[in-house]
Amino acid sequence: MLATVGAGIAIEVYDLGIYATFSVFFASQFFASGDAGSDLLSTLAVFAVGFVARPFGGLFFGWMADQVGRQPAMTLSVVTAAAGSLIIGVSPTATTIGIGAPIVLLLARLIQGFAQGGELPAAQTYLAEVSPASRRGRWSSLNYVSGALGGLFATALGAVLATLLSRSDMMTFGWRIPFLLGGVLGLFGTVMRRRLDETPIFTSAASPGRRTSPWRQMGARPVLLLQVIGLTAGVTVAFYTWSAAVLPFAIEQRHTNPAAALWATAAATVLFTMSLPLWGAAADRVGRRPILLVSMISSAVLLFPLQGLIQGQAWQLFVAAAVATVLIGGTLSILPALFAELFPTGIRALGLAIPYSLTVAAFGGTAPYLQAYLGRHDATAAFYWWVIALIAITVVTVVFSPETRSRELNAVGSTPARRAAHAPDRP
């Protein structure tokens, strides 16, 4: 069950990761302006615009997860994301269809964004509802462990292809390989998820006489929606800065060798992935708030030194990315558990999906473009201050948020739980 949920998350993050990873190779295939830097900016702009569809996907798949079921919502989201990758993989280039090429790229990214807007909220909700209460932080970290593995696969595949193929081959046909593979993996994830059982908590809440209008429940909890925005703003911009923006930054602005940069990023991702369950276990032991504060404050304090370390050598990129992502992992690993503990079952997916998707679209999706744009105009420091300001919002939100470690999940709202009421510590 855990492997099935995790595989779906990994596949969708892989779809997102290959776009960012291979953007330096296919940018001029869709935007043939003659200026590689301008083509990359245009490609990263499409990456950001794709996030516009996330809130709509969050609305649709969140509603579906809360009204129809977590399992069908997760299954449909994987199919949709795979379709977007397949379209990019077979798309004609600008030399063949002119302006039609970037239009196809944009439509494919919108399809991916729509699917990804609903994937994480539905999957996070599913895992939180089936996990033992005293290990919810550790189990919920699987969301980003799986995502990190998907991103790692994307980066490692890029490193292998960049090593085996020339830069010319990568720009001609090599970039298509990961997108075509994404379509195949999506079909695999669909088959796996169709076999999942629905969560007992959702089944109980959806029984006759127990379903309440999700819109009424959300309207009665505006503070929770604002909490999601505050908790997500800082970590999403920090995560996309180090997972999606750092590779184009290192290659284009610091002139790091592309293959070496890909291997360095892949190695950093391995350490990031290994840290996630450790952070989750720590949050189960000492609470959510201390881990969140340590993670976010240290990420802000070290942002300038770590970015300054990247000066064209692969080892510099590895050290900076590894330290930064491991620290960010402290927040990413436990947010799924925290969000599930804040919301009642009837709006656990939808109540998270809408504000979460809006925040990721506004701050996470724009991070690669902003860093590249400001870097080209010698204003990189302004981007870093922007990241720190958003992290500060998250820190303030954590300070004023309740500790939820000892809460149970139920149909009418999360309430403090007695230790004896916790589920047994076994799958």
Short mmCIF file of N, CA, C and O in Angstrom, two decimals, residues 179-266:
data_model
loop_
_atom_site.label_atom_id
_atom_site.label_comp_id
_atom_site.label_asym_id
_atom_site.label_seq_id
_atom_site.Cartn_x
_atom_site.Cartn_y
_atom_site.Cartn_z
N PHE A 179 10.58 12.41 -21.22
CA PHE A 179 9.15 12.71 -21.30
C PHE A 179 8.36 11.51 -21.81
O PHE A 179 7.26 11.22 -21.32
N LEU A 180 8.91 10.81 -22.79
CA LEU A 180 8.24 9.59 -23.27
C LEU A 180 8.19 8.53 -22.17
O LEU A 180 7.18 7.84 -21.99
N LEU A 181 9.29 8.42 -21.42
CA LEU A 181 9.32 7.48 -20.30
C LEU A 181 8.28 7.86 -19.25
O LEU A 181 7.66 6.99 -18.64
N GLY A 182 8.07 9.17 -19.04
CA GLY A 182 7.07 9.62 -18.08
C GLY A 182 5.67 9.14 -18.44
O GLY A 182 4.88 8.79 -17.56
N GLY A 183 5.36 9.11 -19.73
CA GLY A 183 4.06 8.60 -20.15
C GLY A 183 3.89 7.13 -19.82
O GLY A 183 2.83 6.68 -19.35
N VAL A 184 4.95 6.35 -20.04
CA VAL A 184 4.90 4.92 -19.73
C VAL A 184 4.76 4.69 -18.22
O VAL A 184 3.97 3.85 -17.77
N LEU A 185 5.54 5.43 -17.44
CA LEU A 185 5.46 5.28 -15.99
C LEU A 185 4.08 5.66 -15.46
O LEU A 185 3.59 5.08 -14.48
N GLY A 186 3.44 6.64 -16.10
CA GLY A 186 2.10 7.03 -15.68
C GLY A 186 1.10 5.90 -15.81
O GLY A 186 0.23 5.72 -14.95
N LEU A 187 1.20 5.13 -16.88
CA LEU A 187 0.31 3.98 -17.05
C LEU A 187 0.55 2.95 -15.95
O LEU A 187 -0.39 2.34 -15.41
N PHE A 188 1.82 2.74 -15.61
CA PHE A 188 2.17 1.82 -14.53
C PHE A 188 1.57 2.28 -13.21
O PHE A 188 1.00 1.49 -12.44
N GLY A 189 1.69 3.59 -12.91
CA GLY A 189 1.12 4.12 -11.68
C GLY A 189 -0.38 4.01 -11.62
O GLY A 189 -0.96 3.78 -10.56
N THR A 190 -1.03 4.16 -12.76
CA THR A 190 -2.49 4.05 -12.81
C THR A 190 -2.95 2.64 -12.42
O THR A 190 -3.88 2.46 -11.63
N VAL A 191 -2.29 1.64 -12.98
CA VAL A 191 -2.65 0.25 -12.67
C VAL A 191 -2.45 -0.03 -11.19
O VAL A 191 -3.30 -0.67 -10.53
N MET A 192 -1.36 0.45 -10.62
CA MET A 192 -1.08 0.22 -9.20
C MET A 192 -2.14 0.88 -8.31
O MET A 192 -2.63 0.27 -7.36
N ARG A 193 -2.51 2.09 -8.63
CA ARG A 193 -3.42 2.82 -7.75
C ARG A 193 -4.86 2.32 -7.83
O ARG A 193 -5.63 2.49 -6.89
N ARG A 194 -5.21 1.74 -8.94
CA ARG A 194 -6.57 1.18 -9.06
C ARG A 194 -6.79 0.04 -8.07
O ARG A 194 -7.92 -0.32 -7.78
N ARG A 195 -5.71 -0.53 -7.57
CA ARG A 195 -5.82 -1.66 -6.64
C ARG A 195 -5.87 -1.24 -5.18
O ARG A 195 -6.00 -2.08 -4.29
N LEU A 196 -5.75 0.06 -4.90
CA LEU A 196 -5.77 0.54 -3.52
C LEU A 196 -7.17 0.46 -2.92
O LEU A 196 -8.17 0.70 -3.61
N ASP A 197 -7.24 0.17 -1.63
CA ASP A 197 -8.50 0.25 -0.90
C ASP A 197 -8.69 1.68 -0.37
O ASP A 197 -7.72 2.40 -0.14
N GLU A 198 -9.95 2.06 -0.19
CA GLU A 198 -10.24 3.37 0.38
C GLU A 198 -9.90 3.38 1.87
O GLU A 198 -9.85 2.33 2.51
N THR A 199 -9.61 4.59 2.43
CA THR A 199 -9.26 4.65 3.84
C THR A 199 -10.49 4.43 4.72
O THR A 199 -11.58 4.92 4.39
N PRO A 200 -10.35 3.72 5.83
CA PRO A 200 -11.50 3.50 6.73
C PRO A 200 -12.08 4.81 7.27
O PRO A 200 -13.29 4.92 7.46
N ILE A 201 -11.22 5.81 7.51
CA ILE A 201 -11.72 7.08 8.04
C ILE A 201 -12.65 7.75 7.03
O ILE A 201 -13.72 8.25 7.40
N PHE A 202 -12.27 7.75 5.74
CA PHE A 202 -13.15 8.35 4.74
C PHE A 202 -14.44 7.55 4.60
O PHE A 202 -15.53 8.12 4.49
N THR A 203 -14.32 6.23 4.59
CA THR A 203 -15.51 5.39 4.45
C THR A 203 -16.51 5.65 5.57
O THR A 203 -17.72 5.74 5.35
N SER A 204 -16.00 5.80 6.78
CA SER A 204 -16.87 6.08 7.93
C SER A 204 -17.52 7.45 7.81
O SER A 204 -18.71 7.62 8.04
N ALA A 205 -16.74 8.45 7.41
CA ALA A 205 -17.27 9.82 7.30
C ALA A 205 -18.26 9.95 6.17
O ALA A 205 -19.14 10.81 6.20
N ALA A 206 -18.13 9.11 5.13
CA ALA A 206 -19.00 9.20 3.97
C ALA A 206 -20.26 8.37 4.10
O ALA A 206 -21.08 8.33 3.19
N SER A 207 -20.45 7.72 5.25
CA SER A 207 -21.64 6.90 5.44
C SER A 207 -22.89 7.77 5.50
O SER A 207 -22.82 8.95 5.79
N PRO A 208 -24.08 7.21 5.20
CA PRO A 208 -25.32 7.99 5.18
C PRO A 208 -25.53 8.78 6.47
O PRO A 208 -25.33 8.29 7.57
N GLY A 209 -25.90 10.03 6.31
CA GLY A 209 -26.21 10.87 7.46
C GLY A 209 -25.02 11.57 8.06
O GLY A 209 -25.17 12.37 8.98
N ARG A 210 -23.81 11.33 7.54
CA ARG A 210 -22.62 11.92 8.16
C ARG A 210 -21.91 12.93 7.24
O ARG A 210 -20.95 13.53 7.63
N ARG A 211 -22.38 13.07 6.01
CA ARG A 211 -21.71 13.97 5.08
C ARG A 211 -22.28 15.38 5.21
O ARG A 211 -23.48 15.59 5.18
N THR A 212 -21.41 16.35 5.34
CA THR A 212 -21.77 17.76 5.45
C THR A 212 -21.17 18.52 4.28
O THR A 212 -20.13 18.14 3.76
N SER A 213 -21.82 19.60 3.85
CA SER A 213 -21.33 20.40 2.73
C SER A 213 -19.88 20.82 2.98
O SER A 213 -19.59 21.46 4.00
N PRO A 214 -18.95 20.51 2.05
CA PRO A 214 -17.56 20.91 2.26
C PRO A 214 -17.40 22.42 2.26
O PRO A 214 -16.54 22.96 2.96
N TRP A 215 -18.21 23.12 1.47
CA TRP A 215 -18.10 24.58 1.39
C TRP A 215 -18.50 25.22 2.71
O TRP A 215 -17.90 26.21 3.14
N ARG A 216 -19.52 24.66 3.36
CA ARG A 216 -19.93 25.17 4.67
C ARG A 216 -18.85 24.93 5.71
O ARG A 216 -18.55 25.80 6.54
N GLN A 217 -18.24 23.75 5.65
CA GLN A 217 -17.17 23.45 6.61
C GLN A 217 -15.95 24.36 6.40
O GLN A 217 -15.34 24.83 7.36
N MET A 218 -15.62 24.63 5.14
CA MET A 218 -14.47 25.49 4.87
C MET A 218 -14.78 26.93 5.26
O MET A 218 -13.90 27.63 5.79
N GLY A 219 -16.01 27.37 5.01
CA GLY A 219 -16.40 28.73 5.38
C GLY A 219 -16.34 28.96 6.88
O GLY A 219 -16.13 30.09 7.33
N ALA A 220 -16.50 27.89 7.65
CA ALA A 220 -16.46 28.00 9.10
C ALA A 220 -15.03 27.97 9.64
O ALA A 220 -14.82 28.15 10.84
N ARG A 221 -14.05 27.75 8.77
CA ARG A 221 -12.66 27.61 9.22
C ARG A 221 -11.70 28.46 8.37
O ARG A 221 -10.72 27.94 7.82
N PRO A 222 -11.95 29.74 8.22
CA PRO A 222 -11.05 30.57 7.39
C PRO A 222 -9.63 30.64 7.93
O PRO A 222 -8.68 30.78 7.17
N VAL A 223 -9.47 30.55 9.25
CA VAL A 223 -8.13 30.62 9.83
C VAL A 223 -7.27 29.45 9.37
O VAL A 223 -6.07 29.61 9.12
N LEU A 224 -7.88 28.27 9.23
CA LEU A 224 -7.13 27.11 8.76
C LEU A 224 -6.61 27.32 7.35
O LEU A 224 -5.48 26.93 7.02
N LEU A 225 -7.42 27.93 6.49
CA LEU A 225 -7.00 28.18 5.12
C LEU A 225 -5.82 29.15 5.09
O LEU A 225 -4.86 28.97 4.33
N LEU A 226 -5.88 30.17 5.95
CA LEU A 226 -4.76 31.12 6.04
C LEU A 226 -3.51 30.45 6.61
O LEU A 226 -2.38 30.77 6.22
N GLN A 227 -3.71 29.51 7.53
CA GLN A 227 -2.57 28.78 8.08
C GLN A 227 -1.84 27.99 7.00
O GLN A 227 -0.61 27.96 6.96
N VAL A 228 -2.61 27.36 6.12
CA VAL A 228 -1.99 26.58 5.04
C VAL A 228 -1.14 27.49 4.16
O VAL A 228 -0.01 27.16 3.79
N ILE A 229 -1.67 28.67 3.83
CA ILE A 229 -0.92 29.63 3.01
C ILE A 229 0.37 30.04 3.71
O ILE A 229 1.46 30.04 3.12
N GLY A 230 0.26 30.40 4.98
CA GLY A 230 1.44 30.84 5.73
C GLY A 230 2.47 29.74 5.89
O GLY A 230 3.68 29.98 5.75
N LEU A 231 2.03 28.53 6.16
CA LEU A 231 2.95 27.41 6.35
C LEU A 231 3.62 26.99 5.04
O LEU A 231 4.75 26.48 5.04
N THR A 232 2.94 27.20 3.93
CA THR A 232 3.44 26.74 2.64
C THR A 232 4.34 27.76 1.96
O THR A 232 5.27 27.39 1.24
N ALA A 233 4.09 29.05 2.15
CA ALA A 233 4.76 30.10 1.37
C ALA A 233 6.29 29.98 1.42
O ALA A 233 6.96 29.96 0.38
N GLY A 234 6.85 29.92 2.61
CA GLY A 234 8.30 29.91 2.74
C GLY A 234 8.94 28.63 2.25
O GLY A 234 9.95 28.67 1.53
N VAL A 235 8.36 27.50 2.60
CA VAL A 235 9.00 26.24 2.25
C VAL A 235 8.90 25.96 0.76
O VAL A 235 9.81 25.38 0.16
N THR A 236 7.80 26.39 0.12
CA THR A 236 7.68 26.10 -1.32
C THR A 236 8.66 26.91 -2.14
O THR A 236 9.29 26.40 -3.06
N VAL A 237 8.87 28.19 -1.79
CA VAL A 237 9.83 28.98 -2.56
C VAL A 237 11.26 28.50 -2.28
O VAL A 237 12.11 28.45 -3.18
N ALA A 238 11.52 28.09 -1.05
CA ALA A 238 12.85 27.57 -0.72
C ALA A 238 13.11 26.25 -1.44
O ALA A 238 14.20 26.02 -1.99
N PHE A 239 12.10 25.39 -1.47
CA PHE A 239 12.26 24.08 -2.11
C PHE A 239 12.49 24.23 -3.61
O PHE A 239 13.41 23.61 -4.17
N TYR A 240 11.69 25.04 -4.28
CA TYR A 240 11.85 25.19 -5.72
C TYR A 240 13.13 25.95 -6.07
O TYR A 240 13.70 25.76 -7.15
N THR A 241 13.59 26.80 -5.16
CA THR A 241 14.87 27.47 -5.38
C THR A 241 16.00 26.46 -5.46
O THR A 241 16.90 26.56 -6.31
N TRP A 242 15.95 25.45 -4.58
CA TRP A 242 17.04 24.48 -4.52
C TRP A 242 16.79 23.21 -5.33
O TRP A 242 17.74 22.46 -5.59
N SER A 243 15.56 22.95 -5.74
CA SER A 243 15.29 21.73 -6.50
C SER A 243 15.13 22.00 -7.99
O SER A 243 15.56 21.19 -8.82
N ALA A 244 14.51 23.12 -8.35
CA ALA A 244 14.24 23.40 -9.76
C ALA A 244 15.11 24.53 -10.30
O ALA A 244 15.54 24.49 -11.45
N ALA A 245 15.35 25.58 -9.50
CA ALA A 245 16.06 26.76 -10.00
C ALA A 245 17.57 26.63 -9.94
O ALA A 245 18.28 27.27 -10.73
N VAL A 246 18.08 25.83 -9.01
CA VAL A 246 19.54 25.83 -8.80
C VAL A 246 20.30 25.23 -9.97
O VAL A 246 21.41 25.67 -10.28
N LEU A 247 19.71 24.25 -10.67
CA LEU A 247 20.44 23.62 -11.77
C LEU A 247 20.62 24.57 -12.96
O LEU A 247 21.76 24.76 -13.43
N PRO A 248 19.54 25.19 -13.48
CA PRO A 248 19.76 26.19 -14.53
C PRO A 248 20.67 27.34 -14.08
O PRO A 248 21.48 27.85 -14.86
N PHE A 249 20.54 27.74 -12.81
CA PHE A 249 21.39 28.80 -12.28
C PHE A 249 22.86 28.41 -12.33
O PHE A 249 23.72 29.18 -12.77
N ALA A 250 23.17 27.18 -11.88
CA ALA A 250 24.56 26.73 -11.85
C ALA A 250 25.14 26.59 -13.25
O ALA A 250 26.31 26.92 -13.49
N ILE A 251 24.32 26.10 -14.18
CA ILE A 251 24.82 25.85 -15.53
C ILE A 251 24.93 27.15 -16.33
O ILE A 251 25.95 27.43 -16.96
N GLU A 252 23.88 27.97 -16.31
CA GLU A 252 23.83 29.16 -17.16
C GLU A 252 24.57 30.36 -16.56
O GLU A 252 25.21 31.11 -17.28
N GLN A 253 24.46 30.56 -15.24
CA GLN A 253 25.05 31.75 -14.64
C GLN A 253 26.40 31.50 -13.98
O GLN A 253 27.20 32.43 -13.84
N ARG A 254 26.64 30.27 -13.52
CA ARG A 254 27.93 29.97 -12.90
C ARG A 254 28.80 29.07 -13.78
O ARG A 254 29.89 28.69 -13.40
N HIS A 255 28.25 28.71 -14.96
CA HIS A 255 29.00 27.98 -15.99
C HIS A 255 29.57 26.65 -15.48
O HIS A 255 30.68 26.24 -15.84
N THR A 256 28.78 25.97 -14.65
CA THR A 256 29.15 24.63 -14.20
C THR A 256 28.93 23.64 -15.34
O THR A 256 27.94 23.75 -16.08
N ASN A 257 29.82 22.69 -15.49
CA ASN A 257 29.65 21.66 -16.52
C ASN A 257 28.31 20.97 -16.35
O ASN A 257 27.98 20.51 -15.24
N PRO A 258 27.47 20.88 -17.41
CA PRO A 258 26.11 20.33 -17.26
C PRO A 258 26.07 18.92 -16.68
O PRO A 258 25.30 18.64 -15.76
N ALA A 259 26.89 18.00 -17.21
CA ALA A 259 26.88 16.63 -16.70
C ALA A 259 27.31 16.59 -15.24
O ALA A 259 26.69 15.90 -14.41
N ALA A 260 28.36 17.33 -14.90
CA ALA A 260 28.84 17.35 -13.51
C ALA A 260 27.80 17.97 -12.59
O ALA A 260 27.60 17.51 -11.46
N ALA A 261 27.11 19.01 -13.07
CA ALA A 261 26.07 19.65 -12.26
C ALA A 261 24.92 18.70 -11.99
O ALA A 261 24.35 18.65 -10.89
N LEU A 262 24.55 17.91 -12.99
CA LEU A 262 23.46 16.94 -12.82
C LEU A 262 23.85 15.85 -11.81
O LEU A 262 23.04 15.47 -10.96
N TRP A 263 25.09 15.37 -11.90
CA TRP A 263 25.54 14.36 -10.93
C TRP A 263 25.60 14.95 -9.52
O TRP A 263 25.22 14.28 -8.54
N ALA A 264 26.03 16.18 -9.40
CA ALA A 264 26.11 16.82 -8.08
C ALA A 264 24.72 16.99 -7.48
O ALA A 264 24.50 16.74 -6.29
N THR A 265 23.76 17.40 -8.30
CA THR A 265 22.39 17.57 -7.83
C THR A 265 21.78 16.23 -7.44
O THR A 265 21.05 16.14 -6.44
N ALA A 266 22.06 15.20 -8.21
CA ALA A 266 21.55 13.87 -7.89
C ALA A 266 22.10 13.39 -6.55
O ALA A 266 21.36 12.82 -5.72
#
